[in-house]
Coordinates of C-alpha atoms and ligand atoms in Angstrom, one line a residue:
X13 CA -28.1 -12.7 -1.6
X14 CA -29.7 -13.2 -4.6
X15 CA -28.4 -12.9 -7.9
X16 CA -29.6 -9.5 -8.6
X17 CA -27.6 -8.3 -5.5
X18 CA -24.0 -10.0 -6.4
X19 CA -21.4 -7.1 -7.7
X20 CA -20.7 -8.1 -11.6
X21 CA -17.1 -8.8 -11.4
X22 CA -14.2 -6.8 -12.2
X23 CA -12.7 -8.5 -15.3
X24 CA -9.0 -6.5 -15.3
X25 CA -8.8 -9.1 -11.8
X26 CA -7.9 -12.3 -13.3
X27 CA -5.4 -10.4 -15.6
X28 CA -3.8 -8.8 -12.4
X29 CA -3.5 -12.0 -10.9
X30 CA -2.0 -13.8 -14.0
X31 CA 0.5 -10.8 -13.6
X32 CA 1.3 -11.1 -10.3
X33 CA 2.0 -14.9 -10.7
X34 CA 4.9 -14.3 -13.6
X35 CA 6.2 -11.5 -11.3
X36 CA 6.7 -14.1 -8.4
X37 CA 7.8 -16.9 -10.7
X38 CA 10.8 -14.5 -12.2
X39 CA 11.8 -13.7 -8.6
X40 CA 11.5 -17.0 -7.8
X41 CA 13.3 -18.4 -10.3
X42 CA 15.8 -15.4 -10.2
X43 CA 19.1 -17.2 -9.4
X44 CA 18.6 -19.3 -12.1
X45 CA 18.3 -16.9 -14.7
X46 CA 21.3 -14.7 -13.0
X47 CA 19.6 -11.9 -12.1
X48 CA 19.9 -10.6 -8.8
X49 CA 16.9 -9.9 -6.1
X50 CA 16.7 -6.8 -3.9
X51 CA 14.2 -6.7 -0.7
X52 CA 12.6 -3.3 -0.9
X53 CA 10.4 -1.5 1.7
X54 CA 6.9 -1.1 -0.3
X55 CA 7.5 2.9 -0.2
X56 CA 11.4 2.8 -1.1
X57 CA 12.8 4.2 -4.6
X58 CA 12.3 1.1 -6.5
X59 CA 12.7 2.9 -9.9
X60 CA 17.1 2.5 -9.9
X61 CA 16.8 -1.0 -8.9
X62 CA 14.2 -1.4 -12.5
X63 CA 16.7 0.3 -14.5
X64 CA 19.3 -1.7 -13.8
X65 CA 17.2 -5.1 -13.6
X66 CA 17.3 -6.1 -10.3
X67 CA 14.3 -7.6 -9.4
X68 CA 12.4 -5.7 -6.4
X69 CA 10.8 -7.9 -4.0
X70 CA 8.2 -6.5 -1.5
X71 CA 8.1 -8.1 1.9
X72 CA 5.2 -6.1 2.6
X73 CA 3.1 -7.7 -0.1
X74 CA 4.3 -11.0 0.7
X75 CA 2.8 -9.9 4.3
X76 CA -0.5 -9.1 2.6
X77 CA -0.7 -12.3 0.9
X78 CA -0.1 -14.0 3.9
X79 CA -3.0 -12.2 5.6
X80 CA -4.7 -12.7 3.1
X81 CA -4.4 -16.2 3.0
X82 CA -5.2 -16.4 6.1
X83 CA -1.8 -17.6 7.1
X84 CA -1.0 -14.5 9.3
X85 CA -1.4 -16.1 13.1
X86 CA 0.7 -19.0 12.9
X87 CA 3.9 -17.0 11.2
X88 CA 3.3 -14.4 13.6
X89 CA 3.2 -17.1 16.7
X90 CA 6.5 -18.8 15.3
X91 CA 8.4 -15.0 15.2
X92 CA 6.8 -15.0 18.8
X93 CA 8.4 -18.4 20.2
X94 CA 11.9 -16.8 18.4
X95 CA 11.9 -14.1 21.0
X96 CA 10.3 -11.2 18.9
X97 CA 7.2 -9.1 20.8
X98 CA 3.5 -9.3 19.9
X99 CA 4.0 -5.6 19.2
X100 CA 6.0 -5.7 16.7
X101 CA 4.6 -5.2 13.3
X102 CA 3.1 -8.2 12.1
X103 CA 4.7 -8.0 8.5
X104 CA 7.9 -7.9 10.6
X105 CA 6.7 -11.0 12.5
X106 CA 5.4 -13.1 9.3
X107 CA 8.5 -11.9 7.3
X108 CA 10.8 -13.0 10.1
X109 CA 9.9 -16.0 10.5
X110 CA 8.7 -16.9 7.0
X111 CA 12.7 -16.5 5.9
X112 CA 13.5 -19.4 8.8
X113 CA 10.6 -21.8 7.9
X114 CA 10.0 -20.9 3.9
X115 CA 6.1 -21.0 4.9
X116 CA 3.6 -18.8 3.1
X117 CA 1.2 -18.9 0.4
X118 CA 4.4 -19.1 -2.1
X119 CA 6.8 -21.0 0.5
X120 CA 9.0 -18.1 1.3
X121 CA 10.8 -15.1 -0.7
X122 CA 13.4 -15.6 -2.4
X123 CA 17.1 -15.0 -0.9
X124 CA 17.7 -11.3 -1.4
X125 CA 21.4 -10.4 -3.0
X126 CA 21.1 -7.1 -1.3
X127 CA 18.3 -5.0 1.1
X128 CA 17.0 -1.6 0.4
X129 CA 15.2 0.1 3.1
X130 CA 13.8 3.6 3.2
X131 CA 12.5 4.5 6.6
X132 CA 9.3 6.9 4.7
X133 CA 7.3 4.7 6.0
X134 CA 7.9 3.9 9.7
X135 CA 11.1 2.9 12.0
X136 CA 10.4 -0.6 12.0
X137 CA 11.6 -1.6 8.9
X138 CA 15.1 -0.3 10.0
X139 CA 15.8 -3.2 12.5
X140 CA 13.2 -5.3 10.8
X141 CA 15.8 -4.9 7.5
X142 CA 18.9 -5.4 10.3
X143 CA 17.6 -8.4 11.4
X144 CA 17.3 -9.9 7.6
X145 CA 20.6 -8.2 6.8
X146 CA 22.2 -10.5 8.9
X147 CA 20.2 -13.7 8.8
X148 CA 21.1 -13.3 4.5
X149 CA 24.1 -12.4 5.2
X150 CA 23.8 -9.4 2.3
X151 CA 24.2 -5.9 2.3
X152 CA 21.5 -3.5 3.6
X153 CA 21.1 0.3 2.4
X154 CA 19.5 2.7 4.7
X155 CA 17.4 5.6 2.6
X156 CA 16.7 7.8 5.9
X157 CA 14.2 10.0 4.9
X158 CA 12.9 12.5 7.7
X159 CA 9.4 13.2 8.7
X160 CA 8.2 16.2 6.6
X161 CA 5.9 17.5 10.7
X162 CA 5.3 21.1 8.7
X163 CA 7.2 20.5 5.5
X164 CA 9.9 19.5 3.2
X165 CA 12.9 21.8 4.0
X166 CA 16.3 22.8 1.9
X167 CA 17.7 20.8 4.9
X168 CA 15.8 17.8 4.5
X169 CA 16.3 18.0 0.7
X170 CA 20.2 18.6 0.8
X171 CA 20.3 15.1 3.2
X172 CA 18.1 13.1 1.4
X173 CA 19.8 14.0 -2.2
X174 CA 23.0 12.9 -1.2
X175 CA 22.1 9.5 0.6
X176 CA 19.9 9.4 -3.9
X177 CA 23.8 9.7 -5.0
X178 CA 24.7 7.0 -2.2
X179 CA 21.8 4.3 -2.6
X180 CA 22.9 4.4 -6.8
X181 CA 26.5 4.0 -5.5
X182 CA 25.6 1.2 -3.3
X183 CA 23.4 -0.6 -6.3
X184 CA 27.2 0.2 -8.9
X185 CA 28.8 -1.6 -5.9
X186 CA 26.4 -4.5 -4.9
X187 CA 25.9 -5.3 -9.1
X188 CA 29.3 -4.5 -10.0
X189 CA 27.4 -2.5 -13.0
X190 CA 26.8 1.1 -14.3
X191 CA 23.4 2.5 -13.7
X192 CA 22.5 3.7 -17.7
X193 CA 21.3 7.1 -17.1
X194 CA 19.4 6.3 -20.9
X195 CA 17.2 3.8 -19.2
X196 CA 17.0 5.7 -15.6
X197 CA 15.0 8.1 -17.4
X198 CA 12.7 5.8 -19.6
X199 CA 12.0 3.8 -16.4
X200 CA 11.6 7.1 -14.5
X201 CA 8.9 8.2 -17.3
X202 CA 6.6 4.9 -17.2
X203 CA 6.7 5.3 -13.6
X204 CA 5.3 8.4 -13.6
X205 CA 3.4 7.3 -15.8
X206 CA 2.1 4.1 -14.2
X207 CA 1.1 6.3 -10.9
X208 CA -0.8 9.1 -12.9
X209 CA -3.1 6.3 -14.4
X210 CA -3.1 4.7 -10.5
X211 CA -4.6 8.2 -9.5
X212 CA -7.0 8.4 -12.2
X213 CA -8.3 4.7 -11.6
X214 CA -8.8 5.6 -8.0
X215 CA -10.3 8.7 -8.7
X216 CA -13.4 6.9 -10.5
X217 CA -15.2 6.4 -7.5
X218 CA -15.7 9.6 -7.1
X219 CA -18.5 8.2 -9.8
X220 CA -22.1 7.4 -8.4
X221 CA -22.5 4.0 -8.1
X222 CA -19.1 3.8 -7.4
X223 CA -17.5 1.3 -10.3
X224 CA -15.2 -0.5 -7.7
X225 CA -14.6 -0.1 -4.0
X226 CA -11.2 0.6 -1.9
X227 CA -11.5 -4.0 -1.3
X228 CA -10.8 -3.8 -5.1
X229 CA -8.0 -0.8 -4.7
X230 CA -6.4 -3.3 -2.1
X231 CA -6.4 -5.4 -5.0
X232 CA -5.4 -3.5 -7.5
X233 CA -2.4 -1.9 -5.4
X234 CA 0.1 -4.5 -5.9
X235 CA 1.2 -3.8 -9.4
X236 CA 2.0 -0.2 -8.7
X237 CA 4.1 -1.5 -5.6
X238 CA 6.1 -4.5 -7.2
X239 CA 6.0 -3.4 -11.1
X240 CA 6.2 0.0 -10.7
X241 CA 8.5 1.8 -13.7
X242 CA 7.5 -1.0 -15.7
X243 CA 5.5 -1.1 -19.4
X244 CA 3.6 -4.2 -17.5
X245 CA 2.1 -1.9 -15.1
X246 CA 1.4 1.0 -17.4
X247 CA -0.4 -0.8 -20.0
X248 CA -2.6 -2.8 -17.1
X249 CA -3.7 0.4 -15.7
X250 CA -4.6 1.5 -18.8
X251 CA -7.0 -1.0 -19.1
X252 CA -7.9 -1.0 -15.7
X253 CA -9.1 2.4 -16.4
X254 CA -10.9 2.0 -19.4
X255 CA -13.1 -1.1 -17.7
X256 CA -13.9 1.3 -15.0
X257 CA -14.9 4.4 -17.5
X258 CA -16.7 1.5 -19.0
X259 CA -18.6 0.5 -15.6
X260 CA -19.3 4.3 -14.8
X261 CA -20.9 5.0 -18.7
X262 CA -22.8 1.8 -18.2
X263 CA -24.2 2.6 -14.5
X264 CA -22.3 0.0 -13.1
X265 CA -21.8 0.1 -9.2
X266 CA -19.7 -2.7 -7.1
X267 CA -22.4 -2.4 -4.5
X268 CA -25.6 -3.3 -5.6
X269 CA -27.9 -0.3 -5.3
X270 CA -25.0 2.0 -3.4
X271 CA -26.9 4.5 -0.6
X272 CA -23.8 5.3 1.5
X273 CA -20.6 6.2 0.5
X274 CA -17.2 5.5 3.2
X275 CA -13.7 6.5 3.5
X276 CA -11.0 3.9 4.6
X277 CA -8.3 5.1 6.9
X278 CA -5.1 2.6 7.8
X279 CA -4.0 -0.6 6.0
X280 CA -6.6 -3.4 5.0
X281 CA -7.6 -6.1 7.3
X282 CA -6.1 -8.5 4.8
X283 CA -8.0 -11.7 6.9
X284 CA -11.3 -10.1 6.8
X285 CA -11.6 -8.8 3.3
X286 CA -14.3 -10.3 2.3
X287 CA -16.4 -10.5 5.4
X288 CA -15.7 -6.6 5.8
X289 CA -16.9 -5.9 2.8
X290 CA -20.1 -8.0 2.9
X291 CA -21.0 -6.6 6.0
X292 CA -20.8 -3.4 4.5
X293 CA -22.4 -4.0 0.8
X294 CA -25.2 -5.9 3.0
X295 CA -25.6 -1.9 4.6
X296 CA -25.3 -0.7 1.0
X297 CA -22.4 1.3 1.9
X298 CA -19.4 1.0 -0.5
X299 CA -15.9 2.0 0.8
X300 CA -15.4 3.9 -2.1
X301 CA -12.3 5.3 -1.1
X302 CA -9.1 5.2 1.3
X303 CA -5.8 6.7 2.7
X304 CA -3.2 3.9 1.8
X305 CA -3.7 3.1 -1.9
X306 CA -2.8 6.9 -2.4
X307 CA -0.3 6.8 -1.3
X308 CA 1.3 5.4 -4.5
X309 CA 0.1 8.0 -6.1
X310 CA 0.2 11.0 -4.0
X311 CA 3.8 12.4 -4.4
X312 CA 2.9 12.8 -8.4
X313 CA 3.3 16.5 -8.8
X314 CA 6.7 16.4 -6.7
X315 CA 8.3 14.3 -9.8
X316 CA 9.8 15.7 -12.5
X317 CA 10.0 13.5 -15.2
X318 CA 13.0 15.5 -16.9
X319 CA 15.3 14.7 -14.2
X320 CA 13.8 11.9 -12.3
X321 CA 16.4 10.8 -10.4
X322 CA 17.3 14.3 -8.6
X323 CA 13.0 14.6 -7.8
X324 CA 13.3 11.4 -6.1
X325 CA 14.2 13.2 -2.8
X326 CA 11.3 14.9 -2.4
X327 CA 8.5 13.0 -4.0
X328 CA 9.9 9.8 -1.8
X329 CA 10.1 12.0 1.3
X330 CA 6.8 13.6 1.2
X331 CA 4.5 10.5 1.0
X332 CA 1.4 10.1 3.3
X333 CA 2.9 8.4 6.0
X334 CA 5.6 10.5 6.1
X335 CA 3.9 14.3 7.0
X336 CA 2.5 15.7 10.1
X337 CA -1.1 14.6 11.7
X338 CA -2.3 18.1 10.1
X339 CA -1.3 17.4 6.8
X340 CA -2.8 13.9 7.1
X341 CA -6.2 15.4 8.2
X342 CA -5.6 17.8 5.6
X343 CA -5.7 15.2 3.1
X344 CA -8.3 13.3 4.3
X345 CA -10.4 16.1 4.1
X346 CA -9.7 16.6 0.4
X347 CA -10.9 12.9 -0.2
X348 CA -14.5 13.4 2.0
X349 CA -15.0 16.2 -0.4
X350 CA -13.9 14.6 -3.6
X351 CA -15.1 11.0 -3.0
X352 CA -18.6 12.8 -1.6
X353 CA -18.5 10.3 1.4
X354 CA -20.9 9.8 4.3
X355 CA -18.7 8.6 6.7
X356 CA -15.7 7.1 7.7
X357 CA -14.1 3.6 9.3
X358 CA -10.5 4.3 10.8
X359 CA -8.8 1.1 11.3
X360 CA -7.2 1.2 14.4
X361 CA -4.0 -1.1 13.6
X362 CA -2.0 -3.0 16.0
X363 CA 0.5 -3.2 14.2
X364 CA 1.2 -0.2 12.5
X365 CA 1.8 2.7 14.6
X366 CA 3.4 5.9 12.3
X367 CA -0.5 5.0 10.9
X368 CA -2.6 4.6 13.7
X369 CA -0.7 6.7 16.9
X370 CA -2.3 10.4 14.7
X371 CA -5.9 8.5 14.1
X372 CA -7.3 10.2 17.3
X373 CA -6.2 14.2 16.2
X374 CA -7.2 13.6 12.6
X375 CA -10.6 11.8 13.9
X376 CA -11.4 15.3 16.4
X377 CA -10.4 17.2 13.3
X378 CA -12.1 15.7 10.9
X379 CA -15.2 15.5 13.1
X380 CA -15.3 19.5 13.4
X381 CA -14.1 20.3 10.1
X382 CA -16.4 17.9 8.0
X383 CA -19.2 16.7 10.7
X384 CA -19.4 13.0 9.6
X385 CA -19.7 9.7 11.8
X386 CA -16.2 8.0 12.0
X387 CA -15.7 4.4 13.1
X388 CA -12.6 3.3 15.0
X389 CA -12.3 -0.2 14.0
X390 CA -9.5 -2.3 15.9
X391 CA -7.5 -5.0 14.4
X392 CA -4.0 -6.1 12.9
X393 CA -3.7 -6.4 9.1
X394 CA -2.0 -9.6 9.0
X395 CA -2.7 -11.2 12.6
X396 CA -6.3 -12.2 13.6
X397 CA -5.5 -12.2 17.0
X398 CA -6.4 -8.7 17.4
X399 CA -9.6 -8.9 15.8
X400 CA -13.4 -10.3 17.1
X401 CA -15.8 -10.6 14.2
X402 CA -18.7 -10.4 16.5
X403 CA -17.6 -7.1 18.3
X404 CA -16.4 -5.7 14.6
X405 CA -20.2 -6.5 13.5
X406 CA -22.0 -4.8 16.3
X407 CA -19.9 -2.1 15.8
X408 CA -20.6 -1.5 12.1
X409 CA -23.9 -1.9 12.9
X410 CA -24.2 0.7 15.3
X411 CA -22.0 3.0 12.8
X412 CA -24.6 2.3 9.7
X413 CA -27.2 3.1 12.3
X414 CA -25.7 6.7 12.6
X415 CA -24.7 7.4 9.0
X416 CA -28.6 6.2 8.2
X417 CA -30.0 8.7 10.3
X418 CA -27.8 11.6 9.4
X419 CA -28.8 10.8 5.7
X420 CA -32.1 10.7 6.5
X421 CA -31.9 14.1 8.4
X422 CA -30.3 15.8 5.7
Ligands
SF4_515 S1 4.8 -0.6 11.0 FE1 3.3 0.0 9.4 S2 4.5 1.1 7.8 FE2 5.9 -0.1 9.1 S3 6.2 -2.0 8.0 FE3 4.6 -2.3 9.6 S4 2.7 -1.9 8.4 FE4 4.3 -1.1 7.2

């Protein structure tokens, strides 16, 4: 690669990571300070636990970091040789077993004082949360929220409302203090706030070159995860957003000379990040969009920022992960059209099945509705065990093959 064809570098990214570092050093360093940690599945309510300054901790990003760096397979074999199945999810597995030997990129999360666990995004995290609940010894919440097959019902709405007036109850108990309904709204406002500008950062790659890719979205996710209903995150998005109008007035592309434009379904393969997207600048294809990082962004219209907390039912219910295969495929549909892409690479992941089981149906639907080549790409996000580099290659290779000629024919 010469130095014509390296992607100028997003400069928001060393800002994000500074970020990220004084978020992991306050949770770190919470018990010191007095404040109290809550464990918190990555799609859970998160906004109560802001208001009332308990620090939210993600396992789930911990997981990514740990796939990230590359330190997936040996937490994963250690949750193994404790009795726990290869198919369980491997965040599960790294999480597990992370808690018993503080390993990781950060040497472990800190101790929770209390779990929160909302089951939008899969069953796992149920007896994943169990598990922890008792290893901590702390008190778990259950947010059951049901899967929305043809829609979100009175029913589902009247259930999921009252277990909103439980979960504050159970945070009053846990904290011995009074949620201030004051600050419940501000924080209910920047988060709103915070997952508009999300939206609109994402939705600049509907630019041509695209100004950043869905490797830089995986990035870029974490702050709207951990810091969401924060100023922090607001105000980085902002400028997030203004770099990438900047990019797009400028003509600036993250792949050098883009020709092909992708759609990413399924979480990232956190271990192959930047071989996957070498291999696919090298076909000057950018991944210019995907299905998870919406997903923080995606329940927008079902908020009200006027009365937050009582909107929380539906706008947590509804999320991507939580519909019916149609709806999905509906979706994904919207983004081929928006995003103007030539293709798309499913990730077929191990681990998570609520994501993968549907890939098939929305595949044969998106096939006859939209006509583009799809790639079914297997792997694990955090565990390279379930990944060949070599096969992966040949594959994309074929794939780029297909979209070529289709461009070529059209
Ligand atoms: S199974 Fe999927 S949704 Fe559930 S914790 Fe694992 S990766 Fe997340």
């Amino acid at each position: 690669m010469t130095d014509k064809d390296k992607p100028i570098k997003i400069k928001s990214a060393k800002k994000m990571r500074d970020i990220m570092g004084l978020y992991y050093m306050d949770a770190l360093t919470a018990s010191q300070n007095n404040k109290l940690v809550a464990w918190i599945t990555s799609g859970g309510p998160v906004e109560p636990l802001v208001a009332m300054d308990i620090i939210p901790v993600y396992p789930e990003n911990h997981g990514a970091m740990i796939g990230a760096s590359k330190m997936g397979e040996d937490l994963c074999v250690k949750a193994e040789e404790m009795g726990y199945s290869t198919d369980l999810c491997s965040y599960a597995r790294a999480d597990i077993a992370c808690s018993v030997v503080k390993g990781g990129p950060i040497g472990g999360l800190p101790r929770p004082d209390m779990l929160v666990c909302c089951t939008n995004i899969c069953g796992t995290v149920l007896k994943w949360y169990e598990v922890q609940a008792r290893f901590f010894d702390v008190p778990l919440f259950i947010l059951d929220t049901p899967v929305c097959h043809t829609g979100y019902t009175p029913e589902i709405d009247t259930y999921v409302k009252t277990q909103i007036r439980e979960y504050i109850e159970f945070l009053e108990k846990t904290s011995k203090r009074k949620l201030d309904h004051d600050r419940m709204d501000e924080v209910g406002k920047l988060s709103l706030e915070g997952q508009k500008l999300w939206q609109k950062v994402l939705n600049t790659t509907a630019g041509k070159p695209s100004p950043m890719s869905a490797f830089d979205a995986f990035f870029f996710l974490a702050l709207i995860v951990t810091l969401r209903g924060t100023r922090t995150a607001v105000d980085f998005y902002k400028e997030l957003l203004a770099e990438m109008e900047e990019r797009i007035a400028q003509g600036i592309g993250v792949v050098p000379d883009e020709k092909y434009r992708l759609l990413w379904d399924n979480l990232p393969v956190w271990h192959q990040l930047k071989w996957l997207s070498a291999t696919f600048a090298g076909h000057r294809a950018c991944l210019v969009a995907d299905t998870y990082t919406s997903a923080w962004c995606s329940a927008i219209e079902n908020i009200d920022p006027d009365n937050f907390l009582d909107s929380m039912a539906r706008a947590y219910t509804g999320i991507y992960l939580n519909i019916g295969v149609d709806q999905m495929a509906a979706q994904v549909l919207d983004y081929i059209r928006f995003y103007d892409v030539n293709g798309m690479v499913m990730h077929s992941n191990r681990s998570c099945k609520p994501y993968s089981f549907g890939q098939m149906d929305i595949m044969n639907i998106i096939r006859k509705k939209a006509g583009i080549p799809i790639l079914m790409l297997e792997a694990d996000m955090t565990d390279p065990r379930s990944f060949a580099r070599s096969q992966a290659q040949t594959r994309i290779d074929a794939f780029m093959e297909i979209v070529r000629q289709r461009g070529a024919a059209s």
